[in-house]
PDB file of C-alpha atoms in Angstrom:
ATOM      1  CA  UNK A 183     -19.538  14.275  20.985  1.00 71.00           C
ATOM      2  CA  UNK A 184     -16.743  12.143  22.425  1.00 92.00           C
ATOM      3  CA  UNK A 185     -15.762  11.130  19.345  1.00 97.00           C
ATOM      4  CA  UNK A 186     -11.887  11.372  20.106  1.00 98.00           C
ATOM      5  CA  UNK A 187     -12.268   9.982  23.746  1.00 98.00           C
ATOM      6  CA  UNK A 188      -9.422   8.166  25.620  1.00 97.00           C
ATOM      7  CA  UNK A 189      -7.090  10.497  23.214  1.00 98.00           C
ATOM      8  CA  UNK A 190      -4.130  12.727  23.278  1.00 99.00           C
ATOM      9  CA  UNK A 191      -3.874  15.988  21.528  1.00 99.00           C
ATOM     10  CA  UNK A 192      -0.609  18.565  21.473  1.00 99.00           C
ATOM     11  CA  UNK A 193      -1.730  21.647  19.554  1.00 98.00           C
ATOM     12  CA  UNK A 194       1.376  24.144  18.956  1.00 98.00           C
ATOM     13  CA  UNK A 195       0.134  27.748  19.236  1.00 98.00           C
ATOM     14  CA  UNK A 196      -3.075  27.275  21.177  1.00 98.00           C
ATOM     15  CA  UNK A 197      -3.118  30.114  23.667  1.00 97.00           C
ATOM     16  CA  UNK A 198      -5.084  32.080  21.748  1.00 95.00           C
ATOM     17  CA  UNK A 199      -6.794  32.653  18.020  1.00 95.00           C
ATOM     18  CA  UNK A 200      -7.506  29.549  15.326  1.00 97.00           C
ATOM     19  CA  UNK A 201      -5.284  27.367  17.932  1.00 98.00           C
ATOM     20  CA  UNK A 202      -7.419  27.958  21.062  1.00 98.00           C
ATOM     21  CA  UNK A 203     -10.817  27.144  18.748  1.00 98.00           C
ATOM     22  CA  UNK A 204      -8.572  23.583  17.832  1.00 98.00           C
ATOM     23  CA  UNK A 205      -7.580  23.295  21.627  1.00 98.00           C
ATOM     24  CA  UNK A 206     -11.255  23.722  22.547  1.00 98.00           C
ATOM     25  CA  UNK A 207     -12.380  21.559  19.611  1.00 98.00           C
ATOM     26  CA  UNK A 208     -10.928  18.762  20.204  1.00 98.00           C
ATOM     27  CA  UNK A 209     -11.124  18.947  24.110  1.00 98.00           C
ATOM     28  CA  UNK A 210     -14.919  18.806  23.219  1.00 98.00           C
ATOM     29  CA  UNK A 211     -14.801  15.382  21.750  1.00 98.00           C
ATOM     30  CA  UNK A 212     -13.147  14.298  24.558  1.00 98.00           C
ATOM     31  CA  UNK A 213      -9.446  14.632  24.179  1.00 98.00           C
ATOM     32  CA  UNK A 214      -6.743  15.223  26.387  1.00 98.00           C
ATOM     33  CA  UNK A 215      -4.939  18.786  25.014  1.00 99.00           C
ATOM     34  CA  UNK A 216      -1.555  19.839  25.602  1.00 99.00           C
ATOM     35  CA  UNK A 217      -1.508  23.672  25.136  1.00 98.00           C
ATOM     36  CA  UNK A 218       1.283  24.900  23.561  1.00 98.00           C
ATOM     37  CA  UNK A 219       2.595  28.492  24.472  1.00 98.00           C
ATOM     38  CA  UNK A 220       5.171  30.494  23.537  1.00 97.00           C
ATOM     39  CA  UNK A 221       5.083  33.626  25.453  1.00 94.00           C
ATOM     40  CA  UNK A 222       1.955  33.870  27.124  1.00 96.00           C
ATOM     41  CA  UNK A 223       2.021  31.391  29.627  1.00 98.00           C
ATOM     42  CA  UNK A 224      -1.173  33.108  31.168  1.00 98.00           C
ATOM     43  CA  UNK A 225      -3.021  33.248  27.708  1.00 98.00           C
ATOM     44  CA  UNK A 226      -2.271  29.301  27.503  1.00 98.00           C
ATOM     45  CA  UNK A 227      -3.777  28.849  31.279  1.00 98.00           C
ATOM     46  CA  UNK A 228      -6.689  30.449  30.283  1.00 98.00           C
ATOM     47  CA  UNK A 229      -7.584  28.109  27.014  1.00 98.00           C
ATOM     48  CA  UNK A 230      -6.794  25.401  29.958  1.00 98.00           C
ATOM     49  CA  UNK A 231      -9.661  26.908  32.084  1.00 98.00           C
ATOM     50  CA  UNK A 232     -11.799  26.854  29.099  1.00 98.00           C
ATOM     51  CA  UNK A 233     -11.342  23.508  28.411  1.00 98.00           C
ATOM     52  CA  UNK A 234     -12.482  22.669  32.149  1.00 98.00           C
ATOM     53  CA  UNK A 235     -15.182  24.815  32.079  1.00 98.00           C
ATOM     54  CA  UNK A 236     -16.341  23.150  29.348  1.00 96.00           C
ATOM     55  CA  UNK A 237     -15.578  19.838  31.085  1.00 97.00           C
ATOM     56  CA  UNK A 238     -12.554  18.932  28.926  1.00 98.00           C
ATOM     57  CA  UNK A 239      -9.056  17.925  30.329  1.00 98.00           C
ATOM     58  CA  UNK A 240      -5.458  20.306  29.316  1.00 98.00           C
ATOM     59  CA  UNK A 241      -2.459  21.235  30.596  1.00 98.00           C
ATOM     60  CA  UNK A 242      -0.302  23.754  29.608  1.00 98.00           C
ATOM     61  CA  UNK A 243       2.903  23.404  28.074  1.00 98.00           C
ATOM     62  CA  UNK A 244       5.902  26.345  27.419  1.00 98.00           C
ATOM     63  CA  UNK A 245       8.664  26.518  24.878  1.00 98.00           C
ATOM     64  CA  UNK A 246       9.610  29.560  22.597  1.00 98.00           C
ATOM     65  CA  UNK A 247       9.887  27.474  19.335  1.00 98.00           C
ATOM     66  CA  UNK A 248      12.917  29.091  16.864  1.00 96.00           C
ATOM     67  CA  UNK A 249      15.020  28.588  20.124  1.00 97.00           C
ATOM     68  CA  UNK A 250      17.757  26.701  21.161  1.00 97.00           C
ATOM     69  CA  UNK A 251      16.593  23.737  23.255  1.00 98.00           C
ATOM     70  CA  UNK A 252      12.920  25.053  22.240  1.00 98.00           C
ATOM     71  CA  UNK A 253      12.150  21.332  21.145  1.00 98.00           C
ATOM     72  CA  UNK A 254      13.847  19.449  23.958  1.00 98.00           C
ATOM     73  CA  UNK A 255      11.865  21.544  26.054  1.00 98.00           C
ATOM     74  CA  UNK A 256       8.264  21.038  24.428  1.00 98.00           C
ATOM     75  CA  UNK A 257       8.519  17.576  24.503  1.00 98.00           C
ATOM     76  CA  UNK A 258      10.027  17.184  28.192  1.00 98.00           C
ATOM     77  CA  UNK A 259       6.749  19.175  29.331  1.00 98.00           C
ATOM     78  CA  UNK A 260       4.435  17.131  26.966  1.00 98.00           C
ATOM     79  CA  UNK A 261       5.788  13.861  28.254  1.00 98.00           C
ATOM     80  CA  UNK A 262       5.368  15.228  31.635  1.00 98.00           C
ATOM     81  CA  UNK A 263       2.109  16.270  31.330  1.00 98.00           C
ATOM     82  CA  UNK A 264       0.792  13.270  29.689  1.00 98.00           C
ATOM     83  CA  UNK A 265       2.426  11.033  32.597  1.00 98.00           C
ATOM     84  CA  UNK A 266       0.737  12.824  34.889  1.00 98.00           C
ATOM     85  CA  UNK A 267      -2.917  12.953  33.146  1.00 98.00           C
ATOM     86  CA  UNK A 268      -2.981   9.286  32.055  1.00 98.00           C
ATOM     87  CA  UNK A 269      -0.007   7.582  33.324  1.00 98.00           C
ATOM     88  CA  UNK A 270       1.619   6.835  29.418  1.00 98.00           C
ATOM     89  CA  UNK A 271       3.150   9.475  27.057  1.00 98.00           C
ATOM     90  CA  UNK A 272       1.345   8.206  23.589  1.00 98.00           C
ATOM     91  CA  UNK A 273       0.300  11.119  21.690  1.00 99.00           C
ATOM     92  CA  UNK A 274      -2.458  10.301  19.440  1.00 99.00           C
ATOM     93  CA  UNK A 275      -2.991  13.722  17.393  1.00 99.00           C
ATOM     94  CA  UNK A 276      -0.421  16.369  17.031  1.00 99.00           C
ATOM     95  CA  UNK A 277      -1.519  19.952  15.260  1.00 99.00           C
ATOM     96  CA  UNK A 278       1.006  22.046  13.980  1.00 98.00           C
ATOM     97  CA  UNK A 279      -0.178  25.372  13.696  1.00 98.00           C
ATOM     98  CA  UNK A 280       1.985  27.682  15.891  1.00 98.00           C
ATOM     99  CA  UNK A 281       3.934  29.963  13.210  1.00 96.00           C
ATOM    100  CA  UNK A 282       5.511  33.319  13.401  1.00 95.00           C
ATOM    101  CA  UNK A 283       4.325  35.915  10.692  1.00 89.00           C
ATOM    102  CA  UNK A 284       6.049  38.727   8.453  1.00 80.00           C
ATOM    103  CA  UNK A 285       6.080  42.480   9.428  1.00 72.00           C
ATOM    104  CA  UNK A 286       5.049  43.417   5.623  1.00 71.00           C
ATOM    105  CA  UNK A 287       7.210  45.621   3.321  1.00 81.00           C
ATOM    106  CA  UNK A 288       8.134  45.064   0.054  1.00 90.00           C
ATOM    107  CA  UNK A 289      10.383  41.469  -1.374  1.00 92.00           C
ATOM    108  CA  UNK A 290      13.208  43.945  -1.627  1.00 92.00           C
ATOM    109  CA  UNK A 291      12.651  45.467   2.055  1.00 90.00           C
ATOM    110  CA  UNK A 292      13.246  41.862   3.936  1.00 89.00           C
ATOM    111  CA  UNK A 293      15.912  41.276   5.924  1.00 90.00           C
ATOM    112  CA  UNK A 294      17.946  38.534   6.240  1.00 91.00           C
ATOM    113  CA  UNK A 295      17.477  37.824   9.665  1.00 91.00           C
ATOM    114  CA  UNK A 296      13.251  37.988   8.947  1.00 90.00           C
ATOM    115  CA  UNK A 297      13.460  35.489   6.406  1.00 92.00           C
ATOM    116  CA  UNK A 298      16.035  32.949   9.179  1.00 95.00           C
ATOM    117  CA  UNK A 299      13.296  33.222  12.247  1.00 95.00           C
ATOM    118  CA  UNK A 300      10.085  33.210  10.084  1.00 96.00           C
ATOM    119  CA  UNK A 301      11.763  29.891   8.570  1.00 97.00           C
ATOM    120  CA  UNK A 302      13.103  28.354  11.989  1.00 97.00           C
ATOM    121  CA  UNK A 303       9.702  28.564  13.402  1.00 98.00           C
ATOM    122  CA  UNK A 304       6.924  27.977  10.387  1.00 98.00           C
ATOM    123  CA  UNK A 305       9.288  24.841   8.670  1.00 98.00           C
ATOM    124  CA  UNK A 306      12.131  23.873  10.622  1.00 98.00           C
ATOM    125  CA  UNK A 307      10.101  23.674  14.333  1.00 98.00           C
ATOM    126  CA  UNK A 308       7.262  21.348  12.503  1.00 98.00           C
ATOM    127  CA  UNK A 309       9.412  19.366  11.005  1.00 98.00           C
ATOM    128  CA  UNK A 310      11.396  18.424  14.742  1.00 98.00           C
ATOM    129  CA  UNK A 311       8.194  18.222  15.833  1.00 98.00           C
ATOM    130  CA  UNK A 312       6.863  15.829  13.697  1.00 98.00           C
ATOM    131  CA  UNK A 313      10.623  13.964  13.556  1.00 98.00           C
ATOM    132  CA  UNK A 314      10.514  13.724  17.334  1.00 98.00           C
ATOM    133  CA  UNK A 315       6.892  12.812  17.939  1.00 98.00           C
ATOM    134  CA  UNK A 316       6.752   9.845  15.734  1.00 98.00           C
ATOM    135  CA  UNK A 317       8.112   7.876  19.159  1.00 97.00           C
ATOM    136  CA  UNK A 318       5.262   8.849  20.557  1.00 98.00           C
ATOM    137  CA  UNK A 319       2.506   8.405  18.055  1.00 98.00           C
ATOM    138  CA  UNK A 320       0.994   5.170  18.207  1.00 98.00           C
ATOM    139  CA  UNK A 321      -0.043   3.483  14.510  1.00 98.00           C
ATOM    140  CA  UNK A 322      -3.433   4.830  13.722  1.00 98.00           C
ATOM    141  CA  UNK A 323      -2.555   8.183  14.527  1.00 98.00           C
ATOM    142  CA  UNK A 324      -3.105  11.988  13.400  1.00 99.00           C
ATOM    143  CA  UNK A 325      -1.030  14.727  12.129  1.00 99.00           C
ATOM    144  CA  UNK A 326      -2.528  18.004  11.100  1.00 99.00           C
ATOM    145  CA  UNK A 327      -0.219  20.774   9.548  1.00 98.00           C
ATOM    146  CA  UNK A 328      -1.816  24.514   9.178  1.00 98.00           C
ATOM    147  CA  UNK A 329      -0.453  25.696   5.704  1.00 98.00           C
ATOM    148  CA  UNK A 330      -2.426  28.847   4.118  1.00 96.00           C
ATOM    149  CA  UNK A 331      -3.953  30.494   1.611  1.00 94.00           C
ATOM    150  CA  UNK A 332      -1.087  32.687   0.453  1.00 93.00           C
ATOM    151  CA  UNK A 333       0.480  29.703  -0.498  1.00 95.00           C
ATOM    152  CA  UNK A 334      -1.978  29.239  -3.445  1.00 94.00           C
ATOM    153  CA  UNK A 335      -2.180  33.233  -3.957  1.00 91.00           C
ATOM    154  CA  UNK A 336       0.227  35.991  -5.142  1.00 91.00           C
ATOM    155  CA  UNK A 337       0.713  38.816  -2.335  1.00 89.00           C
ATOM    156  CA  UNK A 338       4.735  39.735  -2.479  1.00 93.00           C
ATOM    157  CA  UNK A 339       4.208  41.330   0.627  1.00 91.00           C
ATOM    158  CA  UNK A 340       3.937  37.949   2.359  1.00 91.00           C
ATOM    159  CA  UNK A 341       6.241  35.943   0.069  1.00 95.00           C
ATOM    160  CA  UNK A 342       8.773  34.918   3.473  1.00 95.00           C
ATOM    161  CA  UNK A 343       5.569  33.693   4.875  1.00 95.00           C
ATOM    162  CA  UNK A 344       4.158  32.235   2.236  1.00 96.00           C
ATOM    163  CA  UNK A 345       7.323  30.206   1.315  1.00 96.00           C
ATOM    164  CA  UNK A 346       7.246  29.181   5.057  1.00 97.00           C
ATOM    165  CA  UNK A 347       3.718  27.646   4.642  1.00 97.00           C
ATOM    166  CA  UNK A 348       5.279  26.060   1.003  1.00 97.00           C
ATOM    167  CA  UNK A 349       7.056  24.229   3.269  1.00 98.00           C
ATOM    168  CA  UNK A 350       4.848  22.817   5.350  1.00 98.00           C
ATOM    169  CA  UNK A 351       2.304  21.086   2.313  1.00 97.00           C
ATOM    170  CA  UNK A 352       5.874  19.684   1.600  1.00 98.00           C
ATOM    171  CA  UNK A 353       5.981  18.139   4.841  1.00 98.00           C
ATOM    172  CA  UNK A 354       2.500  17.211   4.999  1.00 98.00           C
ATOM    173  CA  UNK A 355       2.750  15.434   1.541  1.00 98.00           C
ATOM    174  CA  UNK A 356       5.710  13.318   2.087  1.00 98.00           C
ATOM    175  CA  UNK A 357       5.779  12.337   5.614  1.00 98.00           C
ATOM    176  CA  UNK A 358       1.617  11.281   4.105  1.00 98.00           C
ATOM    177  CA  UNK A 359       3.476   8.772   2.223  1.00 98.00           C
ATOM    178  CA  UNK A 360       6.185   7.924   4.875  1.00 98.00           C
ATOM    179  CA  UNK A 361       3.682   7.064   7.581  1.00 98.00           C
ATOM    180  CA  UNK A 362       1.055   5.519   5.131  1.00 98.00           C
ATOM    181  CA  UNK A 363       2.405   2.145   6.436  1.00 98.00           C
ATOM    182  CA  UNK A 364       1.337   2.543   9.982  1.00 98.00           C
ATOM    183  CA  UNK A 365      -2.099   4.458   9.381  1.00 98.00           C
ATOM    184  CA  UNK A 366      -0.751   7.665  10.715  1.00 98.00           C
ATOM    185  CA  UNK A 367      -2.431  10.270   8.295  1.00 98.00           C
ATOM    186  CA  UNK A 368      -1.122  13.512   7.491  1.00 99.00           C
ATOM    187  CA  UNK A 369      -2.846  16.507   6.056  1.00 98.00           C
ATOM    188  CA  UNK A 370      -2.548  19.878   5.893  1.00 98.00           C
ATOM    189  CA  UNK A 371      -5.369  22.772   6.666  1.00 98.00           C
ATOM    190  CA  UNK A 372      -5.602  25.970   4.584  1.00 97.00           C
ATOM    191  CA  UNK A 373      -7.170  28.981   6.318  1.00 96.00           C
ATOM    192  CA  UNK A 374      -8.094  32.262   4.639  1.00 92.00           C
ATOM    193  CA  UNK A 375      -8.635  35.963   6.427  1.00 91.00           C
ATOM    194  CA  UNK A 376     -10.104  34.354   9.818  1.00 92.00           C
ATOM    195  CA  UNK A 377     -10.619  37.160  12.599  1.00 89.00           C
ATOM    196  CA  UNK A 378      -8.274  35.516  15.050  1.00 85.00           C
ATOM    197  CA  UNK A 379      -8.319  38.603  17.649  1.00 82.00           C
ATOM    198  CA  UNK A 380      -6.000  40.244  16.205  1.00 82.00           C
ATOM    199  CA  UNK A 381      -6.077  44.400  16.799  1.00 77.00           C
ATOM    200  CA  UNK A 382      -5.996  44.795  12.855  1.00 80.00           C
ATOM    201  CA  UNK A 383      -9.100  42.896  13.237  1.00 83.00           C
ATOM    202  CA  UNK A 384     -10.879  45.572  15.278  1.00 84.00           C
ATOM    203  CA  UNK A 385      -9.919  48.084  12.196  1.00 89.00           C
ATOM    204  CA  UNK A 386     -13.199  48.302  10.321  1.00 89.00           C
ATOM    205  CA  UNK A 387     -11.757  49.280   7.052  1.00 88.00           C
ATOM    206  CA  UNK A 388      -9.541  46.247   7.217  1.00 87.00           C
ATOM    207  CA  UNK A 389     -12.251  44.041   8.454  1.00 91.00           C
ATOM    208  CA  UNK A 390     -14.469  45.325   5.514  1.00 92.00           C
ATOM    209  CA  UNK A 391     -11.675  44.549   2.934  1.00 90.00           C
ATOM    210  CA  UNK A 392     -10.701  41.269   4.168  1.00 87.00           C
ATOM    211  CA  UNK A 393     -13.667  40.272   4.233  1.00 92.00           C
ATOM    212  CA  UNK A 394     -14.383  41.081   0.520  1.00 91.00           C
ATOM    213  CA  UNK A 395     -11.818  38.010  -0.630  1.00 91.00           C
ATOM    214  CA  UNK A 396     -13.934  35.398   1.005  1.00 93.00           C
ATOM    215  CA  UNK A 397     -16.743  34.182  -1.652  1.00 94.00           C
ATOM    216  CA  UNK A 398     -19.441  34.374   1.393  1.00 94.00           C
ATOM    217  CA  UNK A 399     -18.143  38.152   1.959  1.00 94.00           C
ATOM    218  CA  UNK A 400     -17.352  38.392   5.611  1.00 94.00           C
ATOM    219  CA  UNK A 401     -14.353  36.800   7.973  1.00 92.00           C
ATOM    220  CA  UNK A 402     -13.942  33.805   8.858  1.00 92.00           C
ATOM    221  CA  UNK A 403     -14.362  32.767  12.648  1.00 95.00           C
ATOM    222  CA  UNK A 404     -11.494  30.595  14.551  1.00 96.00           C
ATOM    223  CA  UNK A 405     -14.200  27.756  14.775  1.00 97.00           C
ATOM    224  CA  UNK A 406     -14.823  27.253  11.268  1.00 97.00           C
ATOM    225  CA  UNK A 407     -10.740  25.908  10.580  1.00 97.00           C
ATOM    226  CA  UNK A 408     -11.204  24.530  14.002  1.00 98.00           C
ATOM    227  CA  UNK A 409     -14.039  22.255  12.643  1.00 98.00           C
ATOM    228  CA  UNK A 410     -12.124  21.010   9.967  1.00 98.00           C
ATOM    229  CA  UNK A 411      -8.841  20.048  12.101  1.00 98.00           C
ATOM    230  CA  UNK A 412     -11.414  18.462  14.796  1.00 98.00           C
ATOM    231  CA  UNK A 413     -12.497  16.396  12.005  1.00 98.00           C
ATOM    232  CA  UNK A 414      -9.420  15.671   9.950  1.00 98.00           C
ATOM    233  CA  UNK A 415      -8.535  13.968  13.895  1.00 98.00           C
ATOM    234  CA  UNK A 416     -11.379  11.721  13.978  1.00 98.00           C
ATOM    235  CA  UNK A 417     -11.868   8.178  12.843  1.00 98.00           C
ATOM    236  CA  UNK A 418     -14.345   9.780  10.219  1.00 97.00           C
ATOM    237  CA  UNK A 419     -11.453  11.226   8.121  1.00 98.00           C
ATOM    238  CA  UNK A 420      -8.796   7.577   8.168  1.00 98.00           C
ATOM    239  CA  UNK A 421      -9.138   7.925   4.353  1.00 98.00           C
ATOM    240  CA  UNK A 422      -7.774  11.493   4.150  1.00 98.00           C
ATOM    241  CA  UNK A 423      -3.834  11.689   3.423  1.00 98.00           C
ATOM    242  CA  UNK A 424      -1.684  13.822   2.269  1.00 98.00           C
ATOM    243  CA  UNK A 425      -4.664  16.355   1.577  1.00 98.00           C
ATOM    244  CA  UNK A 426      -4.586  20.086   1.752  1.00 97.00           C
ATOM    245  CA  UNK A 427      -7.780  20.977   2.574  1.00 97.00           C
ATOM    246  CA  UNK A 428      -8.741  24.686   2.015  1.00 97.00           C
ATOM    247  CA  UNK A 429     -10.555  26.630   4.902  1.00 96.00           C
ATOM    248  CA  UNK A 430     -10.711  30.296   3.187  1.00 95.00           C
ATOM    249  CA  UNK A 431     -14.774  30.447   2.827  1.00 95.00           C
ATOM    250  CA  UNK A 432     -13.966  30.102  -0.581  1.00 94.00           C
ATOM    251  CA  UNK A 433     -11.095  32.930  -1.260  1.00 92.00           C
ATOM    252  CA  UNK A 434      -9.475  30.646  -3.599  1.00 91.00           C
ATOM    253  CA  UNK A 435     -12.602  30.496  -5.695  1.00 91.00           C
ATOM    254  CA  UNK A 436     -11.355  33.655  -8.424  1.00 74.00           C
TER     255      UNK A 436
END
């Protein structure tokens, strides 16, 4: 426990699912969390409660990343929120892991307009975020980037997606090298079928055949990836860079 007091944590997407596990995760070992909503502003004040229930420290913070002035907007909140908790805006650990998914169909079937907001927010938002919060990351500090498994698997059905994801090992693996100088590490996370709450989660046929692609044969929970993101943000992991580190249960396995 404690192992990440005195720091500062912005996780993008935390409201709910894998992102409130990191939010919670993180708070746990003592680290100040700026939750990151998009549209649920009361989903993200309930992670918040959480946290304090569990005696950690959050705030909420809104912006509808793909957006116009989304990124202005994040950061004016995050700076504002970390003024207020600790009287300094250093952010010490940044998670990337808000993302907007595909609605399925065929390759052929996508439109245009799909493949432009699936992009905007799953490679283009990281990378402003990343660009933007290296003025607020001090040396020593963490990046963590949530990829996926489909970018290591062949499922046409989620190719927008999974090129999205591409895109973010990419960033992961050269801004690794970039910030190697200051002893900022960067890594990416890999999760697999993880039951993040979803409805299609409740289905029990899908549940049953989702869960057959894991090697341990069931779903993954939201605290399992959690775990590993708490982890890659601790002192324990300084010699990790520019990893992808796969959180599937094993669903890359064959």
């Amino acid at each position: 426990m404690n192992k990440l007091s005195g720091k500062t944590a912005l996780v993008t997407g935390s409201s709910r699912g894998i992102g409130r596990a990191m939010a919670l995760g993180l708070a746990r070992e003592g680290a100040l969390v700026a939750v990151h909503y998009g549209h649920d502003e009361q989903a993200a004040k309930e992670t918040v409660a959480l946290i304090e229930k569990d005696g950690g420290q959050a705030f909420p913070v809104g912006a509808q990343l793909g957006t116009p002035g989304a990124i202005d907007q994040l950061f004016a909140g995050l700076e504002a929120g970390l003024r207020e908790h600790t009287g300094h805006t250093v952010l010490d650990i940044l998670v990337n892991n808000a993302a907007a998914t595909t609605t399925g169909g065929t390759p052929e079937e996508i439109p245009a307009e799909q493949l432009d907001q699936i992009f905007e927010v799953n490679a283009k938002a990281p990378f402003l975020i990343v660009q933007r919060a290296l003025d607020l990351i001090p040396d020593g500090g963490r990046i963590v980037n949530i990829s996926s498994a489909v970018t290591r698997k062949a499922i046409p059905t989620q190719v927008v997606y999974a090129m999205s994801k591409g895109a973010i090992d990419q960033l992961t693996l050269h801004f690794a090298r970039h910030l190697a100088d200051r002893r900022i590490t960067v890594n990416s996370v890999l999760p697999g079928a993880t039951d993040n709450g979803s409805a299609v989660f409740q289905i029990p046929e899908v549940r049953e055949s989702m869960s057959q692609i894991s090697a341990f044969k069931r779903l993954g929970e939201p605290e399992e990836v959690a775990d590993v993101v708490v982890f890659l943000a601790t002192e324990q992991a300084r010699w990790i860079t520019g990893a992808s580190l796969d959180a599937t249960g094993g669903s890359l396995l064959g």
